[in-house]
PDB file of C-alpha atoms in Angstrom:
ATOM      1  CA  MET I   1    -103.008-144.892  58.583  1.00  0.00           C
ATOM      2  CA  ASP I   2    -100.512-144.061  56.440  1.00  0.00           C
ATOM      3  CA  ASN I   3    -102.514-140.438  56.556  1.00  0.00           C
ATOM      4  CA  GLU I   4    -102.783-140.735  59.846  1.00  0.00           C
ATOM      5  CA  LYS I   5     -99.323-140.953  60.327  1.00  0.00           C
ATOM      6  CA  ARG I   6     -97.803-139.106  57.775  1.00  0.00           C
ATOM      7  CA  GLN I   7    -100.654-136.403  60.254  1.00  0.00           C
ATOM      8  CA  ILE I   8     -98.339-137.208  63.018  1.00  0.00           C
ATOM      9  CA  ARG I   9     -95.393-136.742  61.763  1.00  0.00           C
ATOM     10  CA  LEU I  10     -96.268-133.557  60.408  1.00  0.00           C
ATOM     11  CA  ARG I  11     -97.752-132.221  63.707  1.00  0.00           C
ATOM     12  CA  ASN I  12     -93.827-133.928  65.312  1.00  0.00           C
ATOM     13  CA  LEU I  13     -92.673-131.318  62.574  1.00  0.00           C
ATOM     14  CA  VAL I  14     -94.262-128.002  63.784  1.00  0.00           C
ATOM     15  CA  LYS I  15     -93.771-129.040  66.771  1.00  0.00           C
ATOM     16  CA  GLN I  16     -90.140-128.689  66.641  1.00  0.00           C
ATOM     17  CA  ALA I  17     -89.961-125.918  64.799  1.00  0.00           C
ATOM     18  CA  ASN I  18     -92.560-123.994  66.671  1.00  0.00           C
ATOM     19  CA  SER I  19     -90.378-124.977  70.165  1.00  0.00           C
ATOM     20  CA  LYS I  20     -87.407-123.986  67.025  1.00  0.00           C
ATOM     21  CA  CYS I  21     -88.995-121.289  67.004  1.00  0.00           C
ATOM     22  CA  LYS I  22     -89.019-119.814  70.647  1.00  0.00           C
ATOM     23  CA  LYS I  23     -85.716-120.767  71.808  1.00  0.00           C
ATOM     24  CA  GLN I  24     -84.531-119.021  69.145  1.00  0.00           C
ATOM     25  CA  GLN I  25     -86.466-116.174  70.024  1.00  0.00           C
ATOM     26  CA  LYS I  26     -84.974-115.870  73.180  1.00  0.00           C
ATOM     27  CA  GLN I  27     -81.700-116.271  72.219  1.00  0.00           C
ATOM     28  CA  ILE I  28     -82.727-112.975  70.089  1.00  0.00           C
ATOM     29  CA  ASN I  29     -84.254-111.573  73.040  1.00  0.00           C
ATOM     30  CA  ILE I  30     -80.923-112.700  74.467  1.00  0.00           C
ATOM     31  CA  LEU I  31     -78.795-110.707  72.619  1.00  0.00           C
ATOM     32  CA  CYS I  32     -80.447-107.821  72.101  1.00  0.00           C
ATOM     33  CA  ASN I  33     -81.062-107.225  75.702  1.00  0.00           C
ATOM     34  CA  ASP I  34     -77.240-107.667  76.062  1.00  0.00           C
ATOM     35  CA  ILE I  35     -76.615-105.427  73.148  1.00  0.00           C
ATOM     36  CA  ILE I  36     -79.040-102.000  75.229  1.00  0.00           C
ATOM     37  CA  THR I  37     -77.090-102.985  78.266  1.00  0.00           C
ATOM     38  CA  ALA I  38     -73.567-102.748  76.527  1.00  0.00           C
ATOM     39  CA  HIS I  39     -74.232 -99.753  74.951  1.00  0.00           C
ATOM     40  CA  GLY I  40     -76.016 -97.808  78.549  1.00  0.00           C
ATOM     41  CA  ARG I  41     -72.655 -97.946  79.968  1.00  0.00           C
ATOM     42  CA  PHE I  42     -70.641 -97.085  77.560  1.00  0.00           C
ATOM     43  CA  ILE I  43     -72.923 -93.923  77.064  1.00  0.00           C
ATOM     44  CA  ASP I  44     -72.410 -94.004  80.696  1.00  0.00           C
ATOM     45  CA  THR I  45     -68.830 -93.882  80.574  1.00  0.00           C
ATOM     46  CA  VAL I  46     -68.539 -91.167  77.169  1.00  0.00           C
ATOM     47  CA  ARG I  47     -70.098 -89.400  80.184  1.00  0.00           C
ATOM     48  CA  SER I  48     -68.339 -89.785  82.929  1.00  0.00           C
ATOM     49  CA  LEU I  49     -64.999 -89.265  80.846  1.00  0.00           C
ATOM     50  CA  SER I  50     -66.651 -86.171  79.695  1.00  0.00           C
ATOM     51  CA  PHE I  51     -67.254 -84.087  82.597  1.00  0.00           C
ATOM     52  CA  ALA I  52     -63.828 -85.645  83.819  1.00  0.00           C
ATOM     53  CA  ASN I  53     -62.095 -83.868  81.174  1.00  0.00           C
ATOM     54  CA  GLU I  54     -64.059 -80.697  81.750  1.00  0.00           C
ATOM     55  CA  LEU I  55     -63.660 -80.707  85.291  1.00  0.00           C
ATOM     56  CA  TYR I  56     -59.730 -81.212  85.054  1.00  0.00           C
ATOM     57  CA  GLU I  57     -59.643 -78.404  81.879  1.00  0.00           C
ATOM     58  CA  SER I  58     -60.730 -76.321  84.502  1.00  0.00           C
ATOM     59  CA  ILE I  59     -58.635 -76.395  87.426  1.00  0.00           C
ATOM     60  CA  ILE I  60     -55.582 -77.239  85.616  1.00  0.00           C
ATOM     61  CA  GLY I  61     -52.752 -75.112  87.431  1.00  0.00           C
ATOM     62  CA  MET I  62     -54.396 -73.698  90.629  1.00  0.00           C
ATOM     63  CA  SER I  63     -52.811 -73.605  93.049  1.00  0.00           C
ATOM     64  CA  ASN I  64     -55.544 -71.992  95.179  1.00  0.00           C
ATOM     65  CA  LEU I  65     -57.412 -74.097  97.445  1.00  0.00           C
ATOM     66  CA  ASP I  66     -60.365 -72.280  97.853  1.00  0.00           C
ATOM     67  CA  ASN I  67     -61.055 -70.830  94.145  1.00  0.00           C
ATOM     68  CA  MET I  68     -59.726 -74.519  93.010  1.00  0.00           C
ATOM     69  CA  LEU I  69     -62.710 -75.347  94.963  1.00  0.00           C
ATOM     70  CA  TYR I  70     -64.873 -73.285  93.875  1.00  0.00           C
ATOM     71  CA  THR I  71     -63.937 -74.138  90.253  1.00  0.00           C
ATOM     72  CA  ALA I  72     -64.450 -77.781  90.758  1.00  0.00           C
ATOM     73  CA  ALA I  73     -67.760 -77.017  93.006  1.00  0.00           C
ATOM     74  CA  ARG I  74     -69.226 -75.151  89.160  1.00  0.00           C
ATOM     75  CA  GLU I  75     -68.299 -77.861  87.129  1.00  0.00           C
ATOM     76  CA  ILE I  76     -69.765 -80.718  89.610  1.00  0.00           C
ATOM     77  CA  LYS I  77     -72.756 -78.026  90.366  1.00  0.00           C
ATOM     78  CA  LYS I  78     -74.207 -77.905  86.072  1.00  0.00           C
ATOM     79  CA  TYR I  79     -74.518 -81.657  86.603  1.00  0.00           C
ATOM     80  CA  MET I  80     -75.696 -81.978  90.577  1.00  0.00           C
ATOM     81  CA  ILE I  81     -78.471 -79.114  89.486  1.00  0.00           C
ATOM     82  CA  ASP I  82     -79.228 -78.058  92.884  1.00  0.00           C
ATOM     83  CA  MET I  83     -77.912 -79.635  94.662  1.00  0.00           C
ATOM     84  CA  ASN I  84     -75.860 -79.065  98.513  1.00  0.00           C
ATOM     85  CA  LEU I  85     -72.447 -80.035  97.657  1.00  0.00           C
ATOM     86  CA  VAL I  86     -69.605 -79.992 100.494  1.00  0.00           C
ATOM     87  CA  PHE I  87     -65.502 -80.544 100.140  1.00  0.00           C
ATOM     88  CA  PHE I  88     -64.138 -82.715 103.846  1.00  0.00           C
ATOM     89  CA  LEU I  89     -60.779 -82.000 104.008  1.00  0.00           C
ATOM     90  CA  LEU I  90     -59.123 -84.324 106.185  1.00  0.00           C
ATOM     91  CA  ARG I  91     -55.947 -82.319 108.127  1.00  0.00           C
ATOM     92  CA  GLU I  92     -54.334 -83.763 110.538  1.00  0.00           C
ATOM     93  CA  GLY I  93     -56.673 -84.485 113.732  1.00  0.00           C
ATOM     94  CA  ASP I  94     -59.079 -82.521 112.448  1.00  0.00           C
ATOM     95  CA  PHE I  95     -61.343 -81.461 108.640  1.00  0.00           C
ATOM     96  CA  ASP I  96     -61.278 -78.304 106.696  1.00  0.00           C
ATOM     97  CA  VAL I  97     -65.357 -77.612 105.445  1.00  0.00           C
ATOM     98  CA  TYR I  98     -65.991 -75.809 102.469  1.00  0.00           C
ATOM     99  CA  ALA I  99     -69.961 -75.489 101.504  1.00  0.00           C
ATOM    100  CA  PHE I 100     -71.897 -74.713  98.141  1.00  0.00           C
ATOM    101  CA  ASP I 101     -75.189 -74.531  99.012  1.00  0.00           C
ATOM    102  CA  ASP I 102     -78.592 -74.243  96.449  1.00  0.00           C
ATOM    103  CA  ALA I 103     -80.320 -71.110  97.228  1.00  0.00           C
ATOM    104  CA  THR I 104     -83.090 -72.791  98.714  1.00  0.00           C
ATOM    105  CA  ASN I 105     -81.053 -74.135 101.508  1.00  0.00           C
ATOM    106  CA  GLN I 106     -79.068 -70.428 102.119  1.00  0.00           C
ATOM    107  CA  GLY I 107     -80.268 -69.610 105.987  1.00  0.00           C
ATOM    108  CA  ASN I 108     -81.365 -72.342 106.865  1.00  0.00           C
ATOM    109  CA  GLU I 109     -78.858 -73.293 109.206  1.00  0.00           C
ATOM    110  CA  GLU I 110     -81.260 -76.784 110.345  1.00  0.00           C
ATOM    111  CA  ARG I 111     -81.122 -78.929 106.973  1.00  0.00           C
ATOM    112  CA  LYS I 112     -76.835 -77.963 106.775  1.00  0.00           C
ATOM    113  CA  ILE I 113     -76.337 -81.659 107.416  1.00  0.00           C
ATOM    114  CA  GLU I 114     -72.657 -81.057 107.540  1.00  0.00           C
ATOM    115  CA  GLN I 115     -72.922 -79.331 110.623  1.00  0.00           C
ATOM    116  CA  TYR I 116     -73.906 -82.799 112.248  1.00  0.00           C
ATOM    117  CA  PHE I 117     -69.954 -84.559 110.677  1.00  0.00           C
ATOM    118  CA  ASN I 118     -67.320 -84.835 113.710  1.00  0.00           C
ATOM    119  CA  SER I 119     -64.160 -85.470 112.783  1.00  0.00           C
ATOM    120  CA  GLU I 120     -63.667 -90.105 113.289  1.00  0.00           C
ATOM    121  CA  LEU I 121     -67.714 -88.940 111.227  1.00  0.00           C
ATOM    122  CA  VAL I 122     -65.531 -87.417 107.976  1.00  0.00           C
ATOM    123  CA  GLU I 123     -62.564 -90.224 109.028  1.00  0.00           C
ATOM    124  CA  ALA I 124     -64.485 -93.571 108.424  1.00  0.00           C
ATOM    125  CA  VAL I 125     -65.779 -92.030 105.597  1.00  0.00           C
ATOM    126  CA  THR I 126     -63.251 -91.019 103.838  1.00  0.00           C
ATOM    127  CA  ARG I 127     -61.764 -95.312 104.941  1.00  0.00           C
ATOM    128  CA  ALA I 128     -64.777 -96.727 103.749  1.00  0.00           C
ATOM    129  CA  ASN I 129     -63.732 -95.231  99.924  1.00  0.00           C
ATOM    130  CA  LYS I 130     -66.458 -96.217  98.587  1.00  0.00           C
ATOM    131  CA  TYR I 131     -70.142 -93.957  98.430  1.00  0.00           C
ATOM    132  CA  CYS I 132     -72.034 -94.171 100.757  1.00  0.00           C
ATOM    133  CA  ASP I 133     -75.980 -93.444 101.616  1.00  0.00           C
ATOM    134  CA  LEU I 134     -78.109 -91.776 104.319  1.00  0.00           C
ATOM    135  CA  ASP I 135     -78.801 -95.326 105.954  1.00  0.00           C
ATOM    136  CA  GLU I 136     -74.715 -95.563 106.099  1.00  0.00           C
ATOM    137  CA  LEU I 137     -73.977 -92.346 107.067  1.00  0.00           C
ATOM    138  CA  LEU I 138     -77.006 -92.690 110.236  1.00  0.00           C
ATOM    139  CA  LYS I 139     -74.914 -96.104 110.811  1.00  0.00           C
ATOM    140  CA  MET I 140     -71.233 -94.028 111.385  1.00  0.00           C
ATOM    141  CA  GLY I 141     -72.857 -91.452 113.120  1.00  0.00           C
ATOM    142  CA  VAL I 142     -74.587 -88.259 111.288  1.00  0.00           C
ATOM    143  CA  GLN I 143     -77.118 -87.699 114.791  1.00  0.00           C
ATOM    144  CA  ALA I 144     -79.378 -85.247 113.402  1.00  0.00           C
ATOM    145  CA  SER I 145     -82.628 -85.497 114.816  1.00  0.00           C
ATOM    146  CA  PRO I 146     -85.402 -87.579 112.480  1.00  0.00           C
ATOM    147  CA  ALA I 147     -87.385 -84.420 111.630  1.00  0.00           C
ATOM    148  CA  VAL I 148     -84.208 -82.421 109.567  1.00  0.00           C
ATOM    149  CA  LEU I 149     -83.360 -86.560 107.855  1.00  0.00           C
ATOM    150  CA  LYS I 150     -87.406 -87.630 107.568  1.00  0.00           C
ATOM    151  CA  ASN I 151     -87.488 -85.843 103.642  1.00  0.00           C
ATOM    152  CA  LEU I 152     -83.699 -85.834 102.692  1.00  0.00           C
ATOM    153  CA  TRP I 153     -81.537 -87.761 100.949  1.00  0.00           C
ATOM    154  CA  ALA I 154     -77.453 -87.655 100.798  1.00  0.00           C
ATOM    155  CA  VAL I 155     -74.628 -89.487  99.178  1.00  0.00           C
ATOM    156  CA  THR I 156     -71.057 -89.352  99.874  1.00  0.00           C
ATOM    157  CA  ILE I 157     -68.138 -89.955  97.889  1.00  0.00           C
ATOM    158  CA  PRO I 158     -64.560 -89.960  98.342  1.00  0.00           C
ATOM    159  CA  LEU I 159     -61.350 -88.433  97.689  1.00  0.00           C
ATOM    160  CA  ALA I 160     -59.004 -90.493  97.759  1.00  0.00           C
ATOM    161  CA  ASP I 161     -55.935 -91.595  94.959  1.00  0.00           C
ATOM    162  CA  VAL I 162     -53.813 -94.453  96.086  1.00  0.00           C
ATOM    163  CA  GLY I 163     -52.559 -94.868  99.261  1.00  0.00           C
ATOM    164  CA  SER I 164     -53.645 -91.726  99.723  1.00  0.00           C
ATOM    165  CA  SER I 165     -56.619 -89.386 101.077  1.00  0.00           C
ATOM    166  CA  SER I 166     -58.311 -86.065 101.179  1.00  0.00           C
ATOM    167  CA  GLY I 167     -61.359 -86.568 102.125  1.00  0.00           C
ATOM    168  CA  CYS I 168     -64.396 -86.687 101.083  1.00  0.00           C
ATOM    169  CA  ILE I 169     -67.785 -85.019  99.346  1.00  0.00           C
ATOM    170  CA  LEU I 170     -71.106 -84.715 100.040  1.00  0.00           C
ATOM    171  CA  LEU I 171     -74.014 -84.211  97.967  1.00  0.00           C
ATOM    172  CA  TYR I 172     -77.212 -83.516  99.450  1.00  0.00           C
ATOM    173  CA  GLN I 173     -80.807 -82.739  99.027  1.00  0.00           C
ATOM    174  CA  ASP I 174     -85.406 -83.380  99.295  1.00  0.00           C
ATOM    175  CA  VAL I 175     -85.334 -86.696  98.796  1.00  0.00           C
ATOM    176  CA  ASN I 176     -87.675 -85.355  95.413  1.00  0.00           C
ATOM    177  CA  HIS I 177     -84.324 -84.321  94.073  1.00  0.00           C
ATOM    178  CA  ARG I 178     -81.609 -87.066  94.294  1.00  0.00           C
ATOM    179  CA  ILE I 179     -79.124 -88.147  91.542  1.00  0.00           C
ATOM    180  CA  ASN I 180     -79.266 -90.831  89.665  1.00  0.00           C
ATOM    181  CA  GLU I 181     -75.991 -93.736  89.724  1.00  0.00           C
ATOM    182  CA  SER I 182     -74.845 -93.546  86.344  1.00  0.00           C
ATOM    183  CA  GLN I 183     -73.708 -89.654  88.254  1.00  0.00           C
ATOM    184  CA  ILE I 184     -73.375 -90.619  91.132  1.00  0.00           C
ATOM    185  CA  GLN I 185     -70.216 -93.112  88.680  1.00  0.00           C
ATOM    186  CA  MET I 186     -68.963 -89.505  87.283  1.00  0.00           C
ATOM    187  CA  LEU I 187     -68.271 -88.587  90.673  1.00  0.00           C
ATOM    188  CA  SER I 188     -66.599 -90.984  90.680  1.00  0.00           C
ATOM    189  CA  ALA I 189     -64.751 -90.692  87.812  1.00  0.00           C
ATOM    190  CA  ILE I 190     -62.904 -87.379  89.917  1.00  0.00           C
ATOM    191  CA  LYS I 191     -62.398 -88.764  92.585  1.00  0.00           C
ATOM    192  CA  CYS I 192     -58.288 -89.800  92.603  1.00  0.00           C
ATOM    193  CA  GLY I 193     -57.546 -86.276  89.811  1.00  0.00           C
ATOM    194  CA  LEU I 194     -60.001 -84.293  92.844  1.00  0.00           C
ATOM    195  CA  SER I 195     -57.421 -86.126  95.798  1.00  0.00           C
ATOM    196  CA  ARG I 196     -53.994 -84.757  93.467  1.00  0.00           C
ATOM    197  CA  ALA I 197     -55.389 -81.476  93.121  1.00  0.00           C
ATOM    198  CA  ILE I 198     -56.699 -80.812  96.411  1.00  0.00           C
ATOM    199  CA  ARG I 199     -53.077 -82.132  97.610  1.00  0.00           C
ATOM    200  CA  ALA I 200     -51.173 -79.962  95.124  1.00  0.00           C
ATOM    201  CA  CYS I 201     -53.092 -76.733  96.377  1.00  0.00           C
ATOM    202  CA  ARG I 202     -51.693 -77.767  99.643  1.00  0.00           C
ATOM    203  CA  TYR I 203     -48.408 -78.351  98.810  1.00  0.00           C
ATOM    204  CA  ALA I 204     -48.365 -74.887  96.831  1.00  0.00           C
ATOM    205  CA  HIS I 205     -49.778 -73.025 100.070  1.00  0.00           C
ATOM    206  CA  LYS I 206     -46.622 -74.806 101.726  1.00  0.00           C
ATOM    207  CA  ALA I 207     -44.370 -74.330  99.548  1.00  0.00           C
TER     208      ALA I 207
END
């Protein structure tokens, strides 16, 4: 009888040990996943800061708006390869368009969705002060044909600083060449600085 009790006690101890081991392993897995996630976020942050620093260094001191936007587009397209890039800049009652197309889109007027943007849409996208995908842009009023939109991917990034908005950036390409969330965050990192640079160029032009 004593032997049976000892075996039962031993089995219970083994079960407790196994349960504790599984619990510890689960906690270790959670901790490892948290570390990996934090490390990934850190890398994305460093990449965004590096991108912003490179862009700001390339445009610092520029007072000509056309040249500044061309330089900014060149720096952006180093990281967003093959993207069609458009700056929509607000001005009183209207907006200006600065388009930098990918080589494969040259001459394909129907696919240039910037032509479907109007003042109300540009203002709405800018006021939203967040990045908007194609579904959101359609809700806001983009009226391109389904044939144009069915294989298209697009996103807008606001060009806004505290209390002031300059317009937005439009990036688009076919659905197989979309940018990822990390690249969108990189663009978000430059929206304030680029908005200030645009205002500075406009002020210098008026002076």
